[in-house]
């Protein structure tokens, strides 16, 4: 009898650990406005609006998991999440680890400095201390192109902002739209003129999950054609 009860408990525990078939789990890092960020305790943003449309198309309940950016791909590979939307650049390295949708957003990477910084040009950061978010395309770009720089790889842009404000770092390299939000909330900072480089964002699914990839692409294509993604971007950038 004890063995039977133990077996039943184990079955219940294993069942409880499984993902609900009615849920569509999206993994993100919610510190990247206007794409994903917290407002009144809830994750909102451009990617969340798109994700809601994807869930509606699939007749699923959207579940959002907020984790560290550099853990997102592993979350997909382990099956703990169905897709990722986190302002993710489509890179050769990431394409080896996950399948990506069509490009749906083009981003500009810019440089953020203190208002009283002696750095006046984006070309003047090559030998400086540069803060980036760990695992982002900015991290990869700076590591590859600025060999003489000291690179601070951080989990959150808010930490990077504090480092620059406190002269622990000379600048931040990041996406322009989140940078605009960052300087709005930190008047000690400013964005230098010019674009360091451009990249394009896609959503990601586990390698080989073509069915879900096609379904997400269908929704993205519709939203692009309807001008909805531009509407979402304006809505969350005001």
PDB file of C-alpha atoms in Angstrom:
ATOM      1  CA  UNK A   1       0.000   0.000   0.000  1.00  0.00           C
ATOM      2  CA  UNK A   2       2.829   2.392   0.901  1.00  0.00           C
ATOM      3  CA  UNK A   3       4.502   1.708  -2.454  1.00  0.00           C
ATOM      4  CA  UNK A   4       1.242   2.432  -4.264  1.00  0.00           C
ATOM      5  CA  UNK A   5       0.773   5.696  -2.382  1.00  0.00           C
ATOM      6  CA  UNK A   6       4.366   6.707  -3.066  1.00  0.00           C
ATOM      7  CA  UNK A   7       3.913   5.991  -6.776  1.00  0.00           C
ATOM      8  CA  UNK A   8       0.702   8.048  -6.847  1.00  0.00           C
ATOM      9  CA  UNK A   9       2.412  11.000  -5.160  1.00  0.00           C
ATOM     10  CA  UNK A  10       5.292  10.839  -7.655  1.00  0.00           C
ATOM     11  CA  UNK A  11       2.859  10.811 -10.588  1.00  0.00           C
ATOM     12  CA  UNK A  12       1.019  13.836  -9.188  1.00  0.00           C
ATOM     13  CA  UNK A  13       4.272  15.716  -8.641  1.00  0.00           C
ATOM     14  CA  UNK A  14       5.506  14.988 -12.151  1.00  0.00           C
ATOM     15  CA  UNK A  15       2.165  15.959 -13.637  1.00  0.00           C
ATOM     16  CA  UNK A  16       2.164  19.200 -11.675  1.00  0.00           C
ATOM     17  CA  UNK A  17       5.596  20.081 -13.034  1.00  0.00           C
ATOM     18  CA  UNK A  18       4.429  19.811 -16.636  1.00  0.00           C
ATOM     19  CA  UNK A  19       3.378  22.779 -18.741  1.00  0.00           C
ATOM     20  CA  UNK A  20      -0.346  23.264 -19.227  1.00  0.00           C
ATOM     21  CA  UNK A  21      -1.296  22.490 -22.847  1.00  0.00           C
ATOM     22  CA  UNK A  22      -3.578  25.520 -22.860  1.00  0.00           C
ATOM     23  CA  UNK A  23      -0.683  27.844 -22.014  1.00  0.00           C
ATOM     24  CA  UNK A  24       1.612  29.570 -24.494  1.00  0.00           C
ATOM     25  CA  UNK A  25       4.751  30.425 -22.537  1.00  0.00           C
ATOM     26  CA  UNK A  26       6.768  33.422 -23.654  1.00  0.00           C
ATOM     27  CA  UNK A  27      10.181  34.041 -22.099  1.00  0.00           C
ATOM     28  CA  UNK A  28      11.645  37.546 -21.946  1.00  0.00           C
ATOM     29  CA  UNK A  29      13.776  39.967 -19.925  1.00  0.00           C
ATOM     30  CA  UNK A  30      11.421  42.724 -18.877  1.00  0.00           C
ATOM     31  CA  UNK A  31      13.849  45.608 -18.528  1.00  0.00           C
ATOM     32  CA  UNK A  32      13.863  46.777 -22.123  1.00  0.00           C
ATOM     33  CA  UNK A  33      11.254  49.476 -22.771  1.00  0.00           C
ATOM     34  CA  UNK A  34       9.366  50.001 -25.017  1.00  0.00           C
ATOM     35  CA  UNK A  35       9.553  46.309 -25.968  1.00  0.00           C
ATOM     36  CA  UNK A  36       9.015  44.750 -22.523  1.00  0.00           C
ATOM     37  CA  UNK A  37       8.958  46.436 -19.125  1.00  0.00           C
ATOM     38  CA  UNK A  38       6.988  46.620 -15.894  1.00  0.00           C
ATOM     39  CA  UNK A  39       4.119  49.033 -15.434  1.00  0.00           C
ATOM     40  CA  UNK A  40       2.017  48.852 -12.274  1.00  0.00           C
ATOM     41  CA  UNK A  41       3.478  45.439 -11.506  1.00  0.00           C
ATOM     42  CA  UNK A  42       2.600  44.003 -14.908  1.00  0.00           C
ATOM     43  CA  UNK A  43       4.844  43.281 -17.911  1.00  0.00           C
ATOM     44  CA  UNK A  44       3.761  45.408 -20.883  1.00  0.00           C
ATOM     45  CA  UNK A  45       5.286  46.639 -24.134  1.00  0.00           C
ATOM     46  CA  UNK A  46       5.513  46.142 -27.889  1.00  0.00           C
ATOM     47  CA  UNK A  47       6.470  42.460 -27.680  1.00  0.00           C
ATOM     48  CA  UNK A  48       3.694  41.791 -25.170  1.00  0.00           C
ATOM     49  CA  UNK A  49       1.075  43.251 -27.520  1.00  0.00           C
ATOM     50  CA  UNK A  50       2.401  41.033 -30.308  1.00  0.00           C
ATOM     51  CA  UNK A  51       2.494  38.005 -28.000  1.00  0.00           C
ATOM     52  CA  UNK A  52      -1.151  38.570 -27.061  1.00  0.00           C
ATOM     53  CA  UNK A  53      -2.059  38.488 -30.753  1.00  0.00           C
ATOM     54  CA  UNK A  54      -0.089  35.241 -31.184  1.00  0.00           C
ATOM     55  CA  UNK A  55      -1.858  33.660 -28.207  1.00  0.00           C
ATOM     56  CA  UNK A  56      -5.225  34.791 -29.568  1.00  0.00           C
ATOM     57  CA  UNK A  57      -4.433  33.255 -32.967  1.00  0.00           C
ATOM     58  CA  UNK A  58      -3.557  29.935 -31.294  1.00  0.00           C
ATOM     59  CA  UNK A  59      -6.444  30.111 -28.820  1.00  0.00           C
ATOM     60  CA  UNK A  60      -3.978  29.832 -25.938  1.00  0.00           C
ATOM     61  CA  UNK A  61      -3.463  31.515 -22.583  1.00  0.00           C
ATOM     62  CA  UNK A  62      -0.340  33.700 -22.682  1.00  0.00           C
ATOM     63  CA  UNK A  63       2.092  33.153 -19.800  1.00  0.00           C
ATOM     64  CA  UNK A  64       5.073  35.523 -19.499  1.00  0.00           C
ATOM     65  CA  UNK A  65       8.307  34.448 -17.796  1.00  0.00           C
ATOM     66  CA  UNK A  66      10.773  37.197 -16.909  1.00  0.00           C
ATOM     67  CA  UNK A  67      14.361  35.909 -16.614  1.00  0.00           C
ATOM     68  CA  UNK A  68      17.948  37.012 -17.254  1.00  0.00           C
ATOM     69  CA  UNK A  69      18.559  37.786 -20.928  1.00  0.00           C
ATOM     70  CA  UNK A  70      21.504  35.404 -21.240  1.00  0.00           C
ATOM     71  CA  UNK A  71      19.313  32.479 -20.054  1.00  0.00           C
ATOM     72  CA  UNK A  72      16.564  32.909 -22.654  1.00  0.00           C
ATOM     73  CA  UNK A  73      17.895  30.495 -25.297  1.00  0.00           C
ATOM     74  CA  UNK A  74      18.404  27.758 -22.692  1.00  0.00           C
ATOM     75  CA  UNK A  75      14.800  28.209 -21.585  1.00  0.00           C
ATOM     76  CA  UNK A  76      13.695  27.408 -25.139  1.00  0.00           C
ATOM     77  CA  UNK A  77      16.076  24.480 -25.553  1.00  0.00           C
ATOM     78  CA  UNK A  78      14.880  22.896 -22.301  1.00  0.00           C
ATOM     79  CA  UNK A  79      11.224  23.195 -23.340  1.00  0.00           C
ATOM     80  CA  UNK A  80      10.329  25.437 -20.407  1.00  0.00           C
ATOM     81  CA  UNK A  81       9.135  28.136 -22.808  1.00  0.00           C
ATOM     82  CA  UNK A  82       7.447  28.014 -26.224  1.00  0.00           C
ATOM     83  CA  UNK A  83       8.935  31.171 -27.710  1.00  0.00           C
ATOM     84  CA  UNK A  84      11.114  34.122 -26.811  1.00  0.00           C
ATOM     85  CA  UNK A  85      10.475  37.817 -27.442  1.00  0.00           C
ATOM     86  CA  UNK A  86      12.985  40.164 -25.877  1.00  0.00           C
ATOM     87  CA  UNK A  87      14.271  42.582 -28.485  1.00  0.00           C
ATOM     88  CA  UNK A  88      16.466  39.740 -29.730  1.00  0.00           C
ATOM     89  CA  UNK A  89      18.844  40.397 -32.594  1.00  0.00           C
ATOM     90  CA  UNK A  90      19.110  37.642 -35.195  1.00  0.00           C
ATOM     91  CA  UNK A  91      22.763  36.578 -35.169  1.00  0.00           C
ATOM     92  CA  UNK A  92      24.663  33.634 -36.631  1.00  0.00           C
ATOM     93  CA  UNK A  93      25.470  32.298 -33.163  1.00  0.00           C
ATOM     94  CA  UNK A  94      21.842  32.424 -32.032  1.00  0.00           C
ATOM     95  CA  UNK A  95      20.659  30.755 -35.244  1.00  0.00           C
ATOM     96  CA  UNK A  96      22.757  27.742 -34.244  1.00  0.00           C
ATOM     97  CA  UNK A  97      20.842  27.493 -30.959  1.00  0.00           C
ATOM     98  CA  UNK A  98      17.257  28.420 -31.939  1.00  0.00           C
ATOM     99  CA  UNK A  99      15.016  29.103 -34.931  1.00  0.00           C
ATOM    100  CA  UNK A 100      14.029  32.725 -35.571  1.00  0.00           C
ATOM    101  CA  UNK A 101      10.999  34.345 -37.120  1.00  0.00           C
ATOM    102  CA  UNK A 102      11.019  36.981 -39.805  1.00  0.00           C
ATOM    103  CA  UNK A 103      12.519  40.348 -38.850  1.00  0.00           C
ATOM    104  CA  UNK A 104       9.847  42.579 -37.371  1.00  0.00           C
ATOM    105  CA  UNK A 105      11.792  45.502 -35.866  1.00  0.00           C
ATOM    106  CA  UNK A 106      14.918  47.372 -37.006  1.00  0.00           C
ATOM    107  CA  UNK A 107      16.897  48.883 -34.136  1.00  0.00           C
ATOM    108  CA  UNK A 108      19.654  51.478 -33.907  1.00  0.00           C
ATOM    109  CA  UNK A 109      22.440  50.966 -31.379  1.00  0.00           C
ATOM    110  CA  UNK A 110      23.568  54.198 -29.709  1.00  0.00           C
ATOM    111  CA  UNK A 111      25.962  55.431 -27.032  1.00  0.00           C
ATOM    112  CA  UNK A 112      24.770  56.841 -23.696  1.00  0.00           C
ATOM    113  CA  UNK A 113      27.093  59.043 -21.579  1.00  0.00           C
ATOM    114  CA  UNK A 114      26.936  61.497 -18.677  1.00  0.00           C
ATOM    115  CA  UNK A 115      25.908  65.028 -19.553  1.00  0.00           C
ATOM    116  CA  UNK A 116      29.323  66.298 -18.455  1.00  0.00           C
ATOM    117  CA  UNK A 117      31.240  63.553 -20.264  1.00  0.00           C
ATOM    118  CA  UNK A 118      34.343  64.437 -22.273  1.00  0.00           C
ATOM    119  CA  UNK A 119      33.172  61.937 -24.887  1.00  0.00           C
ATOM    120  CA  UNK A 120      31.459  63.943 -27.608  1.00  0.00           C
ATOM    121  CA  UNK A 121      31.569  61.516 -30.514  1.00  0.00           C
ATOM    122  CA  UNK A 122      30.632  57.848 -30.863  1.00  0.00           C
ATOM    123  CA  UNK A 123      34.051  57.242 -32.413  1.00  0.00           C
ATOM    124  CA  UNK A 124      35.741  58.245 -29.142  1.00  0.00           C
ATOM    125  CA  UNK A 125      34.766  55.190 -27.060  1.00  0.00           C
ATOM    126  CA  UNK A 126      37.275  52.686 -28.421  1.00  0.00           C
ATOM    127  CA  UNK A 127      39.592  52.787 -25.395  1.00  0.00           C
ATOM    128  CA  UNK A 128      36.978  53.619 -22.752  1.00  0.00           C
ATOM    129  CA  UNK A 129      35.074  51.585 -20.172  1.00  0.00           C
ATOM    130  CA  UNK A 130      31.886  50.480 -21.939  1.00  0.00           C
ATOM    131  CA  UNK A 131      28.845  48.963 -20.239  1.00  0.00           C
ATOM    132  CA  UNK A 132      26.588  46.530 -22.128  1.00  0.00           C
ATOM    133  CA  UNK A 133      23.889  44.054 -21.232  1.00  0.00           C
ATOM    134  CA  UNK A 134      25.317  40.565 -20.993  1.00  0.00           C
ATOM    135  CA  UNK A 135      24.624  38.394 -24.031  1.00  0.00           C
ATOM    136  CA  UNK A 136      23.202  41.147 -26.231  1.00  0.00           C
ATOM    137  CA  UNK A 137      24.281  42.092 -29.735  1.00  0.00           C
ATOM    138  CA  UNK A 138      25.867  45.207 -28.216  1.00  0.00           C
ATOM    139  CA  UNK A 139      28.000  42.931 -26.030  1.00  0.00           C
ATOM    140  CA  UNK A 140      29.114  40.979 -29.105  1.00  0.00           C
ATOM    141  CA  UNK A 141      29.763  44.121 -31.183  1.00  0.00           C
ATOM    142  CA  UNK A 142      31.818  45.894 -28.541  1.00  0.00           C
ATOM    143  CA  UNK A 143      33.807  42.735 -27.723  1.00  0.00           C
ATOM    144  CA  UNK A 144      34.637  42.219 -31.398  1.00  0.00           C
ATOM    145  CA  UNK A 145      35.345  45.803 -32.450  1.00  0.00           C
ATOM    146  CA  UNK A 146      36.782  47.517 -29.378  1.00  0.00           C
ATOM    147  CA  UNK A 147      39.684  45.324 -28.288  1.00  0.00           C
ATOM    148  CA  UNK A 148      41.281  48.138 -26.281  1.00  0.00           C
ATOM    149  CA  UNK A 149      38.140  48.919 -24.295  1.00  0.00           C
ATOM    150  CA  UNK A 150      37.224  47.576 -20.867  1.00  0.00           C
ATOM    151  CA  UNK A 151      33.778  45.976 -21.166  1.00  0.00           C
ATOM    152  CA  UNK A 152      31.408  45.818 -18.203  1.00  0.00           C
ATOM    153  CA  UNK A 153      28.846  43.079 -18.901  1.00  0.00           C
ATOM    154  CA  UNK A 154      25.789  43.625 -16.720  1.00  0.00           C
ATOM    155  CA  UNK A 155      22.425  41.926 -16.253  1.00  0.00           C
ATOM    156  CA  UNK A 156      20.359  45.134 -16.241  1.00  0.00           C
ATOM    157  CA  UNK A 157      20.547  48.496 -17.991  1.00  0.00           C
ATOM    158  CA  UNK A 158      19.532  50.230 -14.756  1.00  0.00           C
ATOM    159  CA  UNK A 159      22.775  49.000 -13.186  1.00  0.00           C
ATOM    160  CA  UNK A 160      24.683  50.261 -16.228  1.00  0.00           C
ATOM    161  CA  UNK A 161      23.056  53.664 -15.852  1.00  0.00           C
ATOM    162  CA  UNK A 162      24.127  53.884 -12.211  1.00  0.00           C
ATOM    163  CA  UNK A 163      27.689  52.916 -13.151  1.00  0.00           C
ATOM    164  CA  UNK A 164      27.885  55.705 -15.729  1.00  0.00           C
ATOM    165  CA  UNK A 165      26.326  58.229 -13.336  1.00  0.00           C
ATOM    166  CA  UNK A 166      28.889  57.277 -10.681  1.00  0.00           C
ATOM    167  CA  UNK A 167      31.844  57.350 -13.112  1.00  0.00           C
ATOM    168  CA  UNK A 168      32.414  53.595 -12.829  1.00  0.00           C
ATOM    169  CA  UNK A 169      31.864  53.373 -16.576  1.00  0.00           C
ATOM    170  CA  UNK A 170      32.277  55.880 -19.400  1.00  0.00           C
ATOM    171  CA  UNK A 171      29.270  54.919 -21.505  1.00  0.00           C
ATOM    172  CA  UNK A 172      26.583  52.386 -22.398  1.00  0.00           C
ATOM    173  CA  UNK A 173      25.995  50.853 -25.826  1.00  0.00           C
ATOM    174  CA  UNK A 174      22.326  49.911 -26.275  1.00  0.00           C
ATOM    175  CA  UNK A 175      19.213  50.090 -28.438  1.00  0.00           C
ATOM    176  CA  UNK A 176      17.991  53.634 -29.156  1.00  0.00           C
ATOM    177  CA  UNK A 177      14.386  53.287 -27.948  1.00  0.00           C
ATOM    178  CA  UNK A 178      15.267  51.845 -24.533  1.00  0.00           C
ATOM    179  CA  UNK A 179      18.053  54.453 -24.364  1.00  0.00           C
ATOM    180  CA  UNK A 180      15.483  57.223 -24.835  1.00  0.00           C
ATOM    181  CA  UNK A 181      13.499  55.806 -21.903  1.00  0.00           C
ATOM    182  CA  UNK A 182      16.664  55.496 -19.833  1.00  0.00           C
ATOM    183  CA  UNK A 183      17.737  59.114 -20.265  1.00  0.00           C
ATOM    184  CA  UNK A 184      14.178  60.289 -19.676  1.00  0.00           C
ATOM    185  CA  UNK A 185      14.330  58.725 -16.204  1.00  0.00           C
ATOM    186  CA  UNK A 186      17.985  59.678 -15.640  1.00  0.00           C
ATOM    187  CA  UNK A 187      18.441  63.355 -16.598  1.00  0.00           C
ATOM    188  CA  UNK A 188      22.164  63.118 -15.754  1.00  0.00           C
ATOM    189  CA  UNK A 189      22.568  61.063 -18.951  1.00  0.00           C
ATOM    190  CA  UNK A 190      22.351  61.841 -22.663  1.00  0.00           C
ATOM    191  CA  UNK A 191      22.561  60.021 -26.010  1.00  0.00           C
ATOM    192  CA  UNK A 192      25.390  60.951 -28.348  1.00  0.00           C
ATOM    193  CA  UNK A 193      24.517  61.886 -31.926  1.00  0.00           C
ATOM    194  CA  UNK A 194      24.848  59.122 -34.496  1.00  0.00           C
ATOM    195  CA  UNK A 195      24.201  55.403 -34.789  1.00  0.00           C
ATOM    196  CA  UNK A 196      26.909  52.928 -33.871  1.00  0.00           C
ATOM    197  CA  UNK A 197      25.281  50.136 -35.890  1.00  0.00           C
ATOM    198  CA  UNK A 198      21.874  48.751 -36.833  1.00  0.00           C
ATOM    199  CA  UNK A 199      20.419  45.317 -36.234  1.00  0.00           C
ATOM    200  CA  UNK A 200      17.104  43.536 -36.668  1.00  0.00           C
ATOM    201  CA  UNK A 201      14.928  41.753 -34.115  1.00  0.00           C
ATOM    202  CA  UNK A 202      13.109  38.457 -34.384  1.00  0.00           C
ATOM    203  CA  UNK A 203      11.290  36.092 -32.048  1.00  0.00           C
ATOM    204  CA  UNK A 204      12.783  32.678 -31.308  1.00  0.00           C
ATOM    205  CA  UNK A 205      11.489  29.123 -30.862  1.00  0.00           C
ATOM    206  CA  UNK A 206      13.140  25.821 -30.088  1.00  0.00           C
ATOM    207  CA  UNK A 207      15.127  24.341 -32.987  1.00  0.00           C
ATOM    208  CA  UNK A 208      12.859  22.318 -35.254  1.00  0.00           C
ATOM    209  CA  UNK A 209       9.542  23.722 -34.007  1.00  0.00           C
ATOM    210  CA  UNK A 210       8.462  24.707 -37.505  1.00  0.00           C
ATOM    211  CA  UNK A 211       4.736  24.566 -36.765  1.00  0.00           C
ATOM    212  CA  UNK A 212       4.926  27.253 -34.066  1.00  0.00           C
ATOM    213  CA  UNK A 213       7.439  29.262 -36.082  1.00  0.00           C
ATOM    214  CA  UNK A 214       5.070  29.376 -39.064  1.00  0.00           C
ATOM    215  CA  UNK A 215       2.153  30.377 -36.833  1.00  0.00           C
ATOM    216  CA  UNK A 216       4.112  33.234 -35.256  1.00  0.00           C
ATOM    217  CA  UNK A 217       5.338  34.408 -38.672  1.00  0.00           C
ATOM    218  CA  UNK A 218       1.757  34.489 -39.902  1.00  0.00           C
ATOM    219  CA  UNK A 219       0.783  36.822 -37.054  1.00  0.00           C
ATOM    220  CA  UNK A 220       3.885  38.991 -37.483  1.00  0.00           C
ATOM    221  CA  UNK A 221       3.244  39.403 -41.208  1.00  0.00           C
ATOM    222  CA  UNK A 222      -0.354  40.433 -40.533  1.00  0.00           C
ATOM    223  CA  UNK A 223       0.640  42.953 -37.854  1.00  0.00           C
ATOM    224  CA  UNK A 224       3.368  44.428 -40.059  1.00  0.00           C
ATOM    225  CA  UNK A 225       0.949  44.797 -43.004  1.00  0.00           C
ATOM    226  CA  UNK A 226      -1.664  46.406 -40.742  1.00  0.00           C
ATOM    227  CA  UNK A 227       0.871  48.863 -39.324  1.00  0.00           C
ATOM    228  CA  UNK A 228       0.168  47.564 -35.821  1.00  0.00           C
ATOM    229  CA  UNK A 229       3.795  47.135 -34.732  1.00  0.00           C
ATOM    230  CA  UNK A 230       4.458  50.794 -35.501  1.00  0.00           C
ATOM    231  CA  UNK A 231       1.342  51.666 -33.474  1.00  0.00           C
ATOM    232  CA  UNK A 232       2.567  49.600 -30.530  1.00  0.00           C
ATOM    233  CA  UNK A 233       5.998  51.251 -30.719  1.00  0.00           C
ATOM    234  CA  UNK A 234       4.484  54.749 -30.635  1.00  0.00           C
ATOM    235  CA  UNK A 235       2.098  53.762 -27.819  1.00  0.00           C
ATOM    236  CA  UNK A 236       4.849  52.530 -25.514  1.00  0.00           C
ATOM    237  CA  UNK A 237       7.406  55.199 -26.439  1.00  0.00           C
ATOM    238  CA  UNK A 238       5.292  58.187 -25.416  1.00  0.00           C
TER     239      UNK A 238
END
